[in-house]
Short mmCIF file of C-alpha atoms in Angstrom, two decimals:
data_model
loop_
_atom_site.label_atom_id
_atom_site.label_comp_id
_atom_site.label_asym_id
_atom_site.label_seq_id
_atom_site.Cartn_x
_atom_site.Cartn_y
_atom_site.Cartn_z
CA LEU A 1 -32.35 4.75 -89.80
CA ALA A 2 -29.30 6.95 -90.12
CA ALA A 3 -29.73 7.89 -86.44
CA VAL A 4 -28.93 4.30 -85.43
CA GLY A 5 -26.02 3.98 -87.84
CA ALA A 6 -27.93 2.12 -90.53
CA PRO A 7 -26.42 1.80 -93.96
CA LYS A 8 -27.94 4.27 -96.37
CA ALA A 9 -28.85 1.64 -98.94
CA VAL A 10 -32.47 0.55 -98.65
CA ASP A 11 -31.54 -2.80 -100.19
CA THR A 12 -29.48 -3.83 -97.14
CA PRO A 13 -30.68 -7.27 -95.99
CA LEU A 14 -32.77 -7.08 -92.84
CA GLY A 15 -30.46 -9.53 -91.04
CA THR A 16 -27.44 -7.36 -91.77
CA PHE A 17 -29.26 -4.24 -90.59
CA LEU A 18 -30.42 -5.86 -87.36
CA THR A 19 -27.03 -7.32 -86.46
CA GLU A 20 -24.73 -4.53 -87.65
CA ALA A 21 -26.73 -1.34 -87.17
CA LEU A 22 -28.86 -2.35 -84.19
CA GLN A 23 -26.28 -4.74 -82.73
CA LEU A 24 -28.78 -7.55 -82.11
CA ASP A 25 -27.37 -10.96 -81.28
CA PRO A 26 -27.51 -13.22 -84.38
CA ALA A 27 -28.36 -16.23 -82.20
CA VAL A 28 -31.40 -14.45 -80.79
CA LEU A 29 -32.50 -13.38 -84.28
CA LYS A 30 -32.37 -16.97 -85.49
CA GLN A 31 -34.86 -17.89 -82.77
CA LEU A 32 -37.18 -14.97 -83.49
CA CYS A 33 -37.22 -14.66 -87.24
CA PRO A 34 -37.14 -17.10 -90.16
CA ALA A 35 -33.77 -17.19 -91.94
CA ASN A 36 -35.43 -16.43 -95.30
CA VAL A 37 -36.82 -13.16 -93.95
CA LEU A 38 -33.44 -12.14 -92.55
CA ARG A 39 -31.76 -12.87 -95.90
CA GLN A 40 -34.38 -11.76 -98.41
CA ALA A 41 -36.24 -8.89 -96.74
CA THR A 42 -34.46 -5.55 -96.89
CA VAL A 43 -34.57 -2.29 -94.97
CA GLN A 44 -37.06 -0.91 -97.51
CA HIS A 45 -39.50 -3.64 -96.44
CA LEU A 46 -39.57 -2.62 -92.76
CA ARG A 47 -42.67 -0.43 -92.99
CA SER A 48 -44.59 -3.06 -94.93
CA ILE A 49 -43.53 -5.79 -92.50
CA PHE A 50 -44.60 -3.62 -89.58
CA LEU A 51 -47.96 -2.86 -91.18
CA PHE A 52 -48.51 -6.50 -92.03
CA LEU A 53 -47.79 -7.60 -88.45
CA GLU A 54 -49.81 -4.76 -86.97
CA GLY A 55 -52.77 -5.73 -89.13
CA ARG A 56 -52.58 -9.31 -87.95
CA MET A 57 -52.35 -8.20 -84.32
CA MET A 58 -55.25 -5.75 -84.71
CA GLY A 59 -57.39 -8.50 -86.19
CA GLY A 60 -58.28 -6.90 -89.48
CA GLY A 61 -56.04 -3.97 -90.11
CA PRO A 62 -56.55 -0.27 -89.60
CA LEU A 63 -60.09 -0.14 -90.92
CA SER A 64 -61.32 -2.58 -88.29
CA THR A 65 -61.25 0.09 -85.57
CA LEU A 66 -62.29 3.08 -87.71
CA HIS A 67 -65.43 4.78 -86.40
CA PRO A 68 -68.39 4.25 -88.78
CA ARG A 69 -68.87 7.99 -89.43
CA TYR A 70 -65.51 8.01 -91.29
CA ARG A 71 -66.40 5.16 -93.67
CA ALA A 72 -68.43 6.99 -96.33
CA PRO A 73 -67.81 5.82 -99.89
CA LEU A 74 -66.22 8.11 -102.44
CA GLY A 75 -68.63 9.31 -105.09
CA ASP A 76 -67.53 9.14 -108.71
CA ASP A 77 -66.36 12.77 -108.75
CA LEU A 78 -64.27 12.45 -105.56
CA ARG A 79 -62.82 9.15 -106.67
CA GLU A 80 -61.78 10.67 -109.99
CA MET A 81 -60.16 13.64 -108.20
CA LEU A 82 -58.15 11.32 -105.96
CA ASP A 83 -57.25 9.02 -108.87
CA THR A 84 -56.01 12.05 -110.82
CA ALA A 85 -53.89 13.17 -107.87
CA ILE A 86 -52.46 9.66 -107.47
CA ARG A 87 -51.52 9.51 -111.16
CA GLY A 88 -50.07 13.03 -110.93
CA GLN A 89 -47.86 14.69 -108.36
CA LEU A 90 -49.20 13.12 -105.15
CA ARG A 91 -46.57 11.14 -103.22
CA VAL A 92 -48.77 8.18 -102.39
CA ALA A 93 -46.53 6.53 -99.78
CA VAL A 94 -46.21 9.76 -97.79
CA VAL A 95 -49.94 10.51 -97.83
CA LEU A 96 -50.73 6.86 -97.10
CA ALA A 97 -48.60 6.94 -93.95
CA ALA A 98 -50.34 10.09 -92.72
CA ILE A 99 -53.86 8.89 -93.47
CA ARG A 100 -53.11 5.55 -91.86
CA ASP A 101 -51.93 7.33 -88.70
CA LEU A 102 -55.11 9.43 -88.73
CA VAL A 103 -57.34 6.37 -89.22
CA THR A 104 -55.64 4.27 -86.54
CA GLY A 105 -55.37 7.18 -84.12
CA PRO A 106 -57.93 9.97 -83.70
CA LEU A 107 -60.54 8.53 -86.06
CA SER A 108 -60.56 5.18 -84.24
CA ASP A 109 -60.91 6.72 -80.78
CA PRO A 110 -64.41 5.87 -79.54
CA THR A 111 -64.45 9.09 -77.49
CA GLY A 112 -63.36 11.18 -80.49
CA ASN A 113 -65.74 13.88 -81.51
CA TRP A 114 -64.46 15.03 -84.89
CA SER A 115 -67.10 16.04 -87.39
CA SER A 116 -67.25 13.83 -90.45
CA ASN A 117 -67.63 17.04 -92.48
CA ASP A 118 -64.23 18.42 -91.43
CA SER A 119 -61.54 18.67 -94.10
CA LEU A 120 -59.48 15.51 -94.55
CA LYS A 121 -56.67 17.57 -96.08
CA GLN A 122 -56.52 19.82 -93.03
CA PHE A 123 -56.45 16.88 -90.61
CA LEU A 124 -53.69 15.18 -92.58
CA GLY A 125 -51.73 18.40 -92.16
CA PHE A 126 -52.27 18.15 -88.39
CA VAL A 127 -51.13 14.52 -88.30
CA ASP A 128 -48.01 15.31 -90.33
CA ALA A 129 -47.06 19.00 -90.09
CA GLU A 130 -44.37 18.61 -92.78
CA LEU A 131 -46.94 17.13 -95.15
CA GLY A 132 -49.18 20.14 -94.62
CA MET A 133 -46.38 22.41 -95.85
CA GLU A 134 -45.55 20.42 -98.99
CA PRO A 135 -46.56 22.19 -102.23
CA TRP A 136 -47.25 18.87 -103.99
CA PHE A 137 -49.72 17.99 -101.21
CA ASN A 138 -51.41 21.39 -101.01
CA ASP A 139 -51.68 21.68 -104.78
CA HIS A 140 -52.84 18.14 -105.58
CA PHE A 141 -54.66 16.52 -102.64
CA PRO A 142 -58.38 17.09 -103.34
CA ASP A 143 -59.87 19.82 -101.13
CA PRO A 144 -63.46 18.45 -101.16
CA LEU A 145 -62.50 15.24 -99.32
CA LYS A 146 -63.92 15.11 -95.79
CA LEU A 147 -63.07 13.02 -92.73
CA ALA A 148 -66.11 10.95 -93.71
CA HIS A 149 -64.04 9.66 -96.65
CA ALA A 150 -60.98 8.66 -94.62
CA GLY A 151 -61.60 4.91 -94.85
CA ALA A 152 -62.29 4.98 -98.58
CA CYS A 153 -59.20 7.15 -99.18
CA LEU A 154 -57.04 4.78 -97.16
CA THR A 155 -58.28 1.86 -99.22
CA LEU A 156 -57.71 3.64 -102.53
CA LEU A 157 -54.24 4.92 -101.56
CA SER A 158 -53.27 1.47 -100.29
CA ALA A 159 -54.29 -0.10 -103.58
CA ALA A 160 -52.27 2.51 -105.48
CA ALA A 161 -49.24 1.92 -103.26
CA ALA A 162 -49.55 -1.85 -103.68
CA GLN A 163 -49.30 -1.44 -107.45
CA THR A 164 -45.83 0.03 -107.06
CA ASN A 165 -44.84 -2.07 -104.04
CA ASP A 166 -43.12 -5.32 -104.95
CA ASP A 167 -42.25 -6.54 -101.46
CA GLY A 168 -45.19 -8.93 -101.20
CA PHE A 169 -46.73 -7.46 -98.07
CA GLU A 170 -50.22 -6.05 -97.91
CA LEU A 171 -50.35 -2.40 -96.79
CA VAL A 172 -53.86 -2.39 -95.33
#
């Protein structure tokens, strides 16, 4: 956002951001977006708004296109490991963004040939190279999780993010 001259405050109203930072015509915005959204939504809501709209356009969200081999449920042990990481040092929003990109990208490609037994942690590091270098990720994201668990992990991380997200938009 700083690259386009956006104010640094995440609580900047969306309307202000769009007209001042992105120089969009206020008259055009009034035709495209409800006034309440322009006044009440803020810059911090942009990702959630995008995900909400993308989910509606995809007809069911990111899981709707996920290949079946990546939809295995988490067993009790794996779920507890991920829950522990979520309650601990794991930065849920950062990991959620990476796993969502993985699920809506390579793991939804019908021609994709990734083994469901490959490491989810390793693939998340491929999707987001900076994430793969973060000590909090390497130390706390559970190693035993496989690509087969990608859908279940996305669901669990989304639920955890929603508990701390008060913007009213669904993340998955």
